[in-house]
PDB file of C-alpha atoms in Angstrom:
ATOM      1  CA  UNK O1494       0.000   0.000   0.000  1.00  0.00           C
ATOM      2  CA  UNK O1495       1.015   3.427  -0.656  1.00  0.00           C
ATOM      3  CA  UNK O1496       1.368   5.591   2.375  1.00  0.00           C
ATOM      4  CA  UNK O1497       0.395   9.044   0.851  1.00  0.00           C
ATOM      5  CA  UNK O1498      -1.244  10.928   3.819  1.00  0.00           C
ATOM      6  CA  UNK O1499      -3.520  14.055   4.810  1.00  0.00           C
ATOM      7  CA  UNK O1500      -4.612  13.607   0.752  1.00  0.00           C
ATOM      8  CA  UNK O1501      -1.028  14.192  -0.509  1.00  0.00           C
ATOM      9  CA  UNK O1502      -3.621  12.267   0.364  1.00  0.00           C
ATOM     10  CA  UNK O1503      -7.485  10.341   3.637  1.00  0.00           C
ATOM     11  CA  UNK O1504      -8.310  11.064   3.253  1.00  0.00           C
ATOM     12  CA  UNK O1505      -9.423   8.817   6.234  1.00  0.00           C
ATOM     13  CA  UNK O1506     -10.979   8.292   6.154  1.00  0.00           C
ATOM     14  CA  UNK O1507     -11.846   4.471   6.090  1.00  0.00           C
ATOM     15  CA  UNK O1508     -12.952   1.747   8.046  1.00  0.00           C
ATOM     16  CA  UNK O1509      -9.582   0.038   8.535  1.00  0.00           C
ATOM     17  CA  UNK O1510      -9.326   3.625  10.524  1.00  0.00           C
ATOM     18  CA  UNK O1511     -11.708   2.640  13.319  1.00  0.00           C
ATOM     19  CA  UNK O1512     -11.290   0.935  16.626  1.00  0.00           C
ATOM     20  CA  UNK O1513     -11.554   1.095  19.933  1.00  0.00           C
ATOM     21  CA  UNK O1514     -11.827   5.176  21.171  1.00  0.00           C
ATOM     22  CA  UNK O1515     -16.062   5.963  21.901  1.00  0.00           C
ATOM     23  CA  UNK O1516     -17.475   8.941  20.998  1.00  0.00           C
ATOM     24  CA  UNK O1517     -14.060  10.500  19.470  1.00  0.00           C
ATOM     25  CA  UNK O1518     -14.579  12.477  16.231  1.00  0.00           C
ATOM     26  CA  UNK O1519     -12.436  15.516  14.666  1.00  0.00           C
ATOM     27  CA  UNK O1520     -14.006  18.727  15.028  1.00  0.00           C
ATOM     28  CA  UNK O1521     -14.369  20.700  11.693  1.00  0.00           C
ATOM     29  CA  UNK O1522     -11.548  22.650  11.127  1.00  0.00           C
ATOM     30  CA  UNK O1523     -12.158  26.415  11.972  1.00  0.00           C
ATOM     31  CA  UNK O1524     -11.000  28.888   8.976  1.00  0.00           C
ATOM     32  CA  UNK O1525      -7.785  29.484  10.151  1.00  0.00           C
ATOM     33  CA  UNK O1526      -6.822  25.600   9.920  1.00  0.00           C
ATOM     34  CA  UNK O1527      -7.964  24.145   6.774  1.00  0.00           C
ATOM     35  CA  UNK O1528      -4.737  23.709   5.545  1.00  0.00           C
ATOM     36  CA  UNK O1529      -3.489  19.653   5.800  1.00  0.00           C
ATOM     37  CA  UNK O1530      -0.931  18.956   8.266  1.00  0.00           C
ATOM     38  CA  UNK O1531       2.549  17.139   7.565  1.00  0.00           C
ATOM     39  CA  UNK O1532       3.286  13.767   8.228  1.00  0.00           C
ATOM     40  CA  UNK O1533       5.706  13.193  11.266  1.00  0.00           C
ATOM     41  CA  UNK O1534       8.942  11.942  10.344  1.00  0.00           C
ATOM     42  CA  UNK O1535       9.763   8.727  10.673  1.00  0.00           C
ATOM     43  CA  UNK O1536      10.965   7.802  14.255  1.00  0.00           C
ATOM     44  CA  UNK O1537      10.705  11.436  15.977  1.00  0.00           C
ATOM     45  CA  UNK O1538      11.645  11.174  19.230  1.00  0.00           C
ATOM     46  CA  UNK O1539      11.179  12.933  22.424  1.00  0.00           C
ATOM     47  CA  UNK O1540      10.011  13.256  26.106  1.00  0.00           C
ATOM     48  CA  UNK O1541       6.907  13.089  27.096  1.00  0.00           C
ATOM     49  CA  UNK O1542       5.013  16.159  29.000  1.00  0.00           C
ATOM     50  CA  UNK O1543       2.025  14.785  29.357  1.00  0.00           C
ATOM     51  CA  UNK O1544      -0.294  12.003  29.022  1.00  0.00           C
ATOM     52  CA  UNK O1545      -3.961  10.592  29.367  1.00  0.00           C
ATOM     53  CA  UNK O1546      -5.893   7.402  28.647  1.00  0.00           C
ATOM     54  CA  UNK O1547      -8.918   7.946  26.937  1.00  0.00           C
ATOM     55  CA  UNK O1548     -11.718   4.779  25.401  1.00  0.00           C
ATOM     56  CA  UNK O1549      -8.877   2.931  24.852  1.00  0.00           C
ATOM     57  CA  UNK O1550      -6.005   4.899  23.965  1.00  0.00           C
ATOM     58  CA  UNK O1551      -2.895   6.825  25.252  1.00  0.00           C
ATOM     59  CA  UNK O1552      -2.347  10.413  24.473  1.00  0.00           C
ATOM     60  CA  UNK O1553       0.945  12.092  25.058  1.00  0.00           C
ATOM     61  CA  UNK O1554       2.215  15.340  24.445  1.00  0.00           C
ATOM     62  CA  UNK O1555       5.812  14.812  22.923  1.00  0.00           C
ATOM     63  CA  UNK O1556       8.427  17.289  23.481  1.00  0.00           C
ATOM     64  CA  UNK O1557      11.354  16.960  21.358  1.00  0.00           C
ATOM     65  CA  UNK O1558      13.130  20.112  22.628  1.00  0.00           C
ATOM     66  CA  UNK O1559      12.379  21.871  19.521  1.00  0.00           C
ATOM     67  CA  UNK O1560       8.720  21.679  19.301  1.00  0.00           C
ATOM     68  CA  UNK O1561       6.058  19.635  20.727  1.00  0.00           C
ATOM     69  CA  UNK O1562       2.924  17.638  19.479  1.00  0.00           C
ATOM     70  CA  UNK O1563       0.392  15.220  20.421  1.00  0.00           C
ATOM     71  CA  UNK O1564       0.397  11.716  19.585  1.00  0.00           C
ATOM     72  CA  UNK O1565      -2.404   8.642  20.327  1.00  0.00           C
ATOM     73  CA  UNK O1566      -2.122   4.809  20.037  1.00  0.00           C
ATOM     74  CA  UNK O1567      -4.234   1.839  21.573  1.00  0.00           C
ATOM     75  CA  UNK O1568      -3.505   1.804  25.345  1.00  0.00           C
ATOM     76  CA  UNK O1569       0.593   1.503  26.832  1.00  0.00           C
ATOM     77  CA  UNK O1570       2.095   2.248  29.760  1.00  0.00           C
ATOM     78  CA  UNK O1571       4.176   5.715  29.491  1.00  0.00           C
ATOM     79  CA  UNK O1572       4.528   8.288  32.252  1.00  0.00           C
ATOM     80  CA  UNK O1573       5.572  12.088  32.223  1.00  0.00           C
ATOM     81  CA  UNK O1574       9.647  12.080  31.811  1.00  0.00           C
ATOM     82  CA  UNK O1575       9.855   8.717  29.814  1.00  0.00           C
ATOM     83  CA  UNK O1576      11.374   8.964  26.464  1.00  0.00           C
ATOM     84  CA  UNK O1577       9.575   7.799  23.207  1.00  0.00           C
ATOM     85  CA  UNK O1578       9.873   7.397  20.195  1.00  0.00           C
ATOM     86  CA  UNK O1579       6.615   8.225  17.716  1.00  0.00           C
ATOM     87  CA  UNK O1580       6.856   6.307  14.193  1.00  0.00           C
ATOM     88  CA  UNK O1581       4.551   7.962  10.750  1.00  0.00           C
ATOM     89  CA  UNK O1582       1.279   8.711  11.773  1.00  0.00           C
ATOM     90  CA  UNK O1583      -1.845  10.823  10.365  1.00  0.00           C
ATOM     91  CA  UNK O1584      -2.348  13.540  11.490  1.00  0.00           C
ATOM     92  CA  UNK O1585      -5.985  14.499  12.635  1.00  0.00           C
ATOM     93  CA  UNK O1586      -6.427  18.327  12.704  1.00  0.00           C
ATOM     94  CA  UNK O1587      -8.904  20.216  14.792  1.00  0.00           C
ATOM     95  CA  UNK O1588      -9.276  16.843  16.914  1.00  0.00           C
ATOM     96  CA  UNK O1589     -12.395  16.881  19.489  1.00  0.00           C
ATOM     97  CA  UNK O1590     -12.302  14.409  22.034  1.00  0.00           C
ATOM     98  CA  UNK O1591     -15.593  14.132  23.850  1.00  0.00           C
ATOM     99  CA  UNK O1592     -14.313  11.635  26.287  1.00  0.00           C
ATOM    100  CA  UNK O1593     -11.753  14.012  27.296  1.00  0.00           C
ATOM    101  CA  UNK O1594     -14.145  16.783  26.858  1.00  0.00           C
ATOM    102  CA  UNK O1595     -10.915  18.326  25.139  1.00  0.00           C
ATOM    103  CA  UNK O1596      -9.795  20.143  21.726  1.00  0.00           C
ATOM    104  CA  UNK O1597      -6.655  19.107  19.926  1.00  0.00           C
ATOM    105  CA  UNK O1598      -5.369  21.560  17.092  1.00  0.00           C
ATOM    106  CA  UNK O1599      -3.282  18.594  15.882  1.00  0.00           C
ATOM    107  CA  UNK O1600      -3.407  14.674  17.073  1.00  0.00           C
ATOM    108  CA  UNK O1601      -1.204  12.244  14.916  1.00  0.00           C
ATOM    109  CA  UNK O1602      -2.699   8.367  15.647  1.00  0.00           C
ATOM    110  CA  UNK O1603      -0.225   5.515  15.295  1.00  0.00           C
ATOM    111  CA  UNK O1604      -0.176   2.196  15.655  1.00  0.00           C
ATOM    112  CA  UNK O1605       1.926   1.952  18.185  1.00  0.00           C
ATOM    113  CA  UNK O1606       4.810   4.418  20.717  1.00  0.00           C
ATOM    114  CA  UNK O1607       8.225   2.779  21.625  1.00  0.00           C
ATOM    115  CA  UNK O1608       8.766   4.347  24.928  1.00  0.00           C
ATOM    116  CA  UNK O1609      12.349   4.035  26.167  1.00  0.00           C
ATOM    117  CA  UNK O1610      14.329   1.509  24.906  1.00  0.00           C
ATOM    118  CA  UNK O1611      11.730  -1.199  24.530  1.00  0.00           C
ATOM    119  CA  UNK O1612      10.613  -2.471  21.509  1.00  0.00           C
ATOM    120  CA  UNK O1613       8.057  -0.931  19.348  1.00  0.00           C
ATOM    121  CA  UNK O1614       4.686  -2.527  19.413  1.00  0.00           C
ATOM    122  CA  UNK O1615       3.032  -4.418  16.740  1.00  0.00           C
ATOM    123  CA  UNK O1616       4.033  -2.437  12.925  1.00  0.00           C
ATOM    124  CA  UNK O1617      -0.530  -2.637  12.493  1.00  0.00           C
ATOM    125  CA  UNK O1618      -2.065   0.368  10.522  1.00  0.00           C
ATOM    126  CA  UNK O1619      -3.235   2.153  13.237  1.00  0.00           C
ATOM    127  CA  UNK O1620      -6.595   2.129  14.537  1.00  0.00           C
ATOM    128  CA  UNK O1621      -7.975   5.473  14.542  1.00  0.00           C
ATOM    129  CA  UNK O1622     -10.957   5.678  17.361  1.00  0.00           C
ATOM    130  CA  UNK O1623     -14.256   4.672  17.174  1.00  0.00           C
ATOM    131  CA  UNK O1624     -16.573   7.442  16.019  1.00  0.00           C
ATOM    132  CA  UNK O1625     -13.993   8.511  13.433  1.00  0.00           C
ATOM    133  CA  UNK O1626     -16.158   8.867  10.530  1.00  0.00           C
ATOM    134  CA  UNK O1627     -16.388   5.809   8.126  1.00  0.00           C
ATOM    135  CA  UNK O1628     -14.883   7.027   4.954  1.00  0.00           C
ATOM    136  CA  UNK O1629     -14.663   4.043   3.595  1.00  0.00           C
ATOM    137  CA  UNK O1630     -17.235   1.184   2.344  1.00  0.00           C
ATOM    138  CA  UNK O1631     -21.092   1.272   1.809  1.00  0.00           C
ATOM    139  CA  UNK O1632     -23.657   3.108   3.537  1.00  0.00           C
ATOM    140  CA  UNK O1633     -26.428   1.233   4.779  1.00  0.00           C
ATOM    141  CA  UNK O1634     -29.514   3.337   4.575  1.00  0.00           C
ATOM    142  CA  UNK O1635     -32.889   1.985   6.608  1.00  0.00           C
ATOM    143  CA  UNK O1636     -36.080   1.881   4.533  1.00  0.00           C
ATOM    144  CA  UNK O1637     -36.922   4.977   3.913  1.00  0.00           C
ATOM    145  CA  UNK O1638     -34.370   6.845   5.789  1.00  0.00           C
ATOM    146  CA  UNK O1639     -32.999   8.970   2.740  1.00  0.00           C
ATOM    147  CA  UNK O1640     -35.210   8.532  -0.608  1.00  0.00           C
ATOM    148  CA  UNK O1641     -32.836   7.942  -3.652  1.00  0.00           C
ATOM    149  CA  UNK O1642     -35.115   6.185  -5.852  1.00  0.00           C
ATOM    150  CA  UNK O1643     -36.736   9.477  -7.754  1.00  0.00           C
ATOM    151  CA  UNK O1644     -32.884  10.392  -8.911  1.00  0.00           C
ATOM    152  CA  UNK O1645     -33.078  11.774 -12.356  1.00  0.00           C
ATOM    153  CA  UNK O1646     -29.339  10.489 -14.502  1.00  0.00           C
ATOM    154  CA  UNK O1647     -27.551  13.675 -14.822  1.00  0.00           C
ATOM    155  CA  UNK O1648     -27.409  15.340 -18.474  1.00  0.00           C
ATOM    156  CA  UNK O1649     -24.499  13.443 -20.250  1.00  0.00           C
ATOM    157  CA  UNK O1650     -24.010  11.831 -16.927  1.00  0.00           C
ATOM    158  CA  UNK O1651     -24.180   8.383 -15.788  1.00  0.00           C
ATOM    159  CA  UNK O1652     -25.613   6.403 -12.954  1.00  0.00           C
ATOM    160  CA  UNK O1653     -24.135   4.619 -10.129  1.00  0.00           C
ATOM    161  CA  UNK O1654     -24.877   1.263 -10.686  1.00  0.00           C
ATOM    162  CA  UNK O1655     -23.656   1.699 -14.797  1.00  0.00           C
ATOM    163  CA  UNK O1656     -20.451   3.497 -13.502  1.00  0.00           C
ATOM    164  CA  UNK O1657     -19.757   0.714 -10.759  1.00  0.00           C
ATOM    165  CA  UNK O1658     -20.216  -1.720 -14.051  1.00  0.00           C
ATOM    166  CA  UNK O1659     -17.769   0.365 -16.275  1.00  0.00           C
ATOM    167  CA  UNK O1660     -15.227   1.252 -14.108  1.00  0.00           C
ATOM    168  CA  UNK O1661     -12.585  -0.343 -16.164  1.00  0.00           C
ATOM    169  CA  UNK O1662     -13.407   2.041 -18.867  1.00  0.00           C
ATOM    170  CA  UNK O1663     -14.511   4.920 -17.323  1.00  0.00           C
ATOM    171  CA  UNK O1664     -10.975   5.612 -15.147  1.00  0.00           C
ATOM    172  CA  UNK O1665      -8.820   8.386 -15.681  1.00  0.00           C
ATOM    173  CA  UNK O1666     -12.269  10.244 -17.407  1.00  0.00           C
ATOM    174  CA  UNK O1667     -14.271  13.092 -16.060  1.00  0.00           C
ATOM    175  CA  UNK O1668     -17.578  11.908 -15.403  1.00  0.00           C
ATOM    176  CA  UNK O1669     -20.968  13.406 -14.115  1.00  0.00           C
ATOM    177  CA  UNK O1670     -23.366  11.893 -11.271  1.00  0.00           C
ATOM    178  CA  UNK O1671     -26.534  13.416  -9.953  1.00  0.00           C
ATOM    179  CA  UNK O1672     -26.965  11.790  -6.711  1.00  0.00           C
ATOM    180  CA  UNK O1673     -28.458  12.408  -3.311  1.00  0.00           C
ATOM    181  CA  UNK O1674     -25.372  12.814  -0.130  1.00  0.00           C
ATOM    182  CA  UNK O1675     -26.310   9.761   2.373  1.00  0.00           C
ATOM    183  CA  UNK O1676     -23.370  10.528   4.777  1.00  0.00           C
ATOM    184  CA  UNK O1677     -21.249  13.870   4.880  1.00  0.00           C
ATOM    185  CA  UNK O1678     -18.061  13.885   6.740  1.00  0.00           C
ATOM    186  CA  UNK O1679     -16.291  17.792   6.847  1.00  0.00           C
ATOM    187  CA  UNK O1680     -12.223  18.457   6.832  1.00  0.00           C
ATOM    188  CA  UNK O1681     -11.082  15.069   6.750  1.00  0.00           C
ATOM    189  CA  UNK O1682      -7.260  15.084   5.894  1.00  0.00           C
ATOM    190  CA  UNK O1683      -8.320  18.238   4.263  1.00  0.00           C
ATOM    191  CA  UNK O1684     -11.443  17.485   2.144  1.00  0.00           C
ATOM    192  CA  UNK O1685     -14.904  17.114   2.631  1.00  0.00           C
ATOM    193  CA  UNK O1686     -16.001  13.884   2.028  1.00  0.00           C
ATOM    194  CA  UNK O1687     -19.775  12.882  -0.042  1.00  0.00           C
ATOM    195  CA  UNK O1688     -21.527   9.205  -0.113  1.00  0.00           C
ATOM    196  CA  UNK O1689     -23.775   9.445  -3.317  1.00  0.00           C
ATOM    197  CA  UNK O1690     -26.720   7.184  -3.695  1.00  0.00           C
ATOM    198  CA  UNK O1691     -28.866   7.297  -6.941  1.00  0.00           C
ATOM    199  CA  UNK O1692     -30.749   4.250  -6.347  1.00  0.00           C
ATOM    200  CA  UNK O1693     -29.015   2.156  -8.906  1.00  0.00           C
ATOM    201  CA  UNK O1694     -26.384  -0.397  -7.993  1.00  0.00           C
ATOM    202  CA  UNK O1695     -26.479  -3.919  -6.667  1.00  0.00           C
ATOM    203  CA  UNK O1696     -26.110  -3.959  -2.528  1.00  0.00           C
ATOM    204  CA  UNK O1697     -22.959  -2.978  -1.848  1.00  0.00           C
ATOM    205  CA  UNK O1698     -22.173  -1.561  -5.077  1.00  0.00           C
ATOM    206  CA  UNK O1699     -24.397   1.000  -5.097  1.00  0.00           C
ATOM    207  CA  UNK O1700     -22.490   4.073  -3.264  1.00  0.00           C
ATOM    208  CA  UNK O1701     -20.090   6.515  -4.401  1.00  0.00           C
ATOM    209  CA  UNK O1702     -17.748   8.253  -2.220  1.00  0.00           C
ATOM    210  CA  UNK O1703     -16.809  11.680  -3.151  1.00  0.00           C
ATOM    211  CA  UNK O1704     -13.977  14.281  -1.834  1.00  0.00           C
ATOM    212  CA  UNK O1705     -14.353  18.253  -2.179  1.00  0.00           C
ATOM    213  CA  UNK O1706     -14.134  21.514  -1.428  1.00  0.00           C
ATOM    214  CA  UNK O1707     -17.822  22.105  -1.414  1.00  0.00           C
ATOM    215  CA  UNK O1708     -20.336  21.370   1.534  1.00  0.00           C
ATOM    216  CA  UNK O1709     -23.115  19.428   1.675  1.00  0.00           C
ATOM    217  CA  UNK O1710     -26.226  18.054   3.741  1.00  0.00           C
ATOM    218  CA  UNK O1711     -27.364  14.462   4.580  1.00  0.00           C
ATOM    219  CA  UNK O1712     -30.216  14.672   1.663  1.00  0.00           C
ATOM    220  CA  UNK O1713     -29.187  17.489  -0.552  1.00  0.00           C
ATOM    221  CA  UNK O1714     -29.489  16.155  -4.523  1.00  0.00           C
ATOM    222  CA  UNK O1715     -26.095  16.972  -5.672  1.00  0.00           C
ATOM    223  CA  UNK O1716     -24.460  16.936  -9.342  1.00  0.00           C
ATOM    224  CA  UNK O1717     -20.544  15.733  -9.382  1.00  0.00           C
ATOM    225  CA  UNK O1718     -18.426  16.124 -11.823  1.00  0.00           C
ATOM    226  CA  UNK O1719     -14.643  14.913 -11.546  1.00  0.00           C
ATOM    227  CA  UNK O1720     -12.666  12.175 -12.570  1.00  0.00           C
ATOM    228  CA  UNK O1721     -12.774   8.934 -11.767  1.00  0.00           C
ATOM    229  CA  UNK O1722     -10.229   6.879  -9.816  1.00  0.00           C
ATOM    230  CA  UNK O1723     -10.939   3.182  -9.215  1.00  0.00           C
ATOM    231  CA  UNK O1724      -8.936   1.026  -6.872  1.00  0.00           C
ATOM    232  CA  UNK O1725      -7.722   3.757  -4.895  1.00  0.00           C
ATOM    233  CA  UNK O1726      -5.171   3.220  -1.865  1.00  0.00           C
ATOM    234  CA  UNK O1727      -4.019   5.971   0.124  1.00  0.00           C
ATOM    235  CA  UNK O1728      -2.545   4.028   3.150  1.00  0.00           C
ATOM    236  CA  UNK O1729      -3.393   2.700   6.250  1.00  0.00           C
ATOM    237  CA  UNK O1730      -6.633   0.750   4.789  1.00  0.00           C
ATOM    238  CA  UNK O1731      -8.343   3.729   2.896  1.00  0.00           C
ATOM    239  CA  UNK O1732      -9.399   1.997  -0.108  1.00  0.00           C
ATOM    240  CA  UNK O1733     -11.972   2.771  -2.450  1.00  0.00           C
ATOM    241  CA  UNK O1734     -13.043   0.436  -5.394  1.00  0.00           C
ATOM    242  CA  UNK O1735     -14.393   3.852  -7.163  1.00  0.00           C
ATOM    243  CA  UNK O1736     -13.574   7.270  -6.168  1.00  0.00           C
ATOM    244  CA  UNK O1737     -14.301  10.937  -7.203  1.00  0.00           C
ATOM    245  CA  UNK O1738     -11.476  13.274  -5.969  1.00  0.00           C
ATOM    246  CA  UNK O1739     -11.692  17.136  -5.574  1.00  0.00           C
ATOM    247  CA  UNK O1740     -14.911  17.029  -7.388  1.00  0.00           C
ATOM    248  CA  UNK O1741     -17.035  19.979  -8.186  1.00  0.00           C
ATOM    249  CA  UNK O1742     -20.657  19.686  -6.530  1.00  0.00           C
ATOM    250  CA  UNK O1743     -23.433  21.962  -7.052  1.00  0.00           C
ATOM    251  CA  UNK O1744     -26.437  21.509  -4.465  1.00  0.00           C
ATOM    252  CA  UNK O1745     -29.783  21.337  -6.775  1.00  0.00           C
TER     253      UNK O1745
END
């Protein structure tokens, strides 16, 4: 897998970005911090000024005596004064934790934190915590939760279900999709992220997943326009069979 990050890269999302952390989800980036943050360099190293457990993972404020940042991984025993050492991570900008009732302008979430001179944990993507938005996969919609079966095809567009069929074909083209946004996720390694339903598609085949600029609501009809990646991997699970990237969306 290719480890492009922050949508160099991702985008979360994904699901292989979910575990174990309840109720933690990134805040919307204010104006002022919209901008993707840099990955951390591999093996930056430091002492730690502070910690906390939170839903299953260990935050800790890493000073490395020329700056300092935060850093979380699944649960390990660290205390203030022990030296670490943080591998790559993504970086989650404007990072609200509701179990710790607490607002992180930058979090980077690993897999794992080598603290003194014991060995690293397990090399796993890391799991990002639960309530991280899904980025990745199908979204199950309830019977009549969100109604995408009135859709109209867009003019010299195409619909879901025929675009899931032609992917092959259709990559590397600029395509158009009228659609209605089932799940909206807002400055997610830097875009805003769209699931598109038309109606069309077999189950589990029948969702598009969209980054932009633009914003959205759960139920707006949208038209996208963009080109179309298929088997796209940006690291740490986030893959998408189809994607849309830095699409143009206009609310109808």
């Amino acid at each position: 897998m290719k480890r492009t990050q922050t949508i160099l890269f991702s985008v979360l999302l994904g699901a292989g970005l979910l575990a174990a952390c309840q109720d933690e989800t990134p805040k919307p980036a204010e104006p002022a911090a919209q901008q993707a943050a840099g990955p951390i360099t591999q093996g930056r190293s430091g002492t730690v000024a502070e910690t906390m457990n939170a839903g299953g993972y260990t935050y800790v404020l890493v000073d490395t005596g020329a700056e300092a940042f935060w850093a979380a991984a699944p649960t390990f025993a660290v205390q203030v004064g022990d030296p670490v050492v943080v591998p790559d991570g993504m970086p989650m900008q404007n990072f609200h934790s509701q179990t710790l009732n607490r607002d992180f302008d930058v979090v980077y979430f690993v897999g794992s934190v080598q603290v003194g001179e014991a060995a690293p944990g397990p090399a796993n993507a890391p799991q990002m915590p639960e309530g991280h938005p899904d980025l990745q996969g199908q979204v199950p919609l309830e019977a009549g939760t969100i109604n995408v079966a009135d859709i109209k095809k867009a003019e010299g567009g195409i619909r879901i279900g025929d675009l899931m069929a032609r992917k092959a074909d259709l990559a590397g083209t600029e395509i158009s999709v009228r659609g209605r946004v089932v799940k909206f996720n807002a400055r997610i390694m830097g875009k805003n992220w769209l699931h598109l339903q038309d109606g069309t598609g077999d189950v589990g085949r029948n969702d598009l997943t969209v980054t932009t600029d633009a914003t959205a609501r759960v139920g707006d009809t949208v038209l996208v326009t963009g080109v179309l990646s298929i088997d796209k991997d940006y690291g740490y699970n986030y893959t998408y069979e189809v994607i849309i990237e830095d699409a143009r969306v206009t609310i109808e």
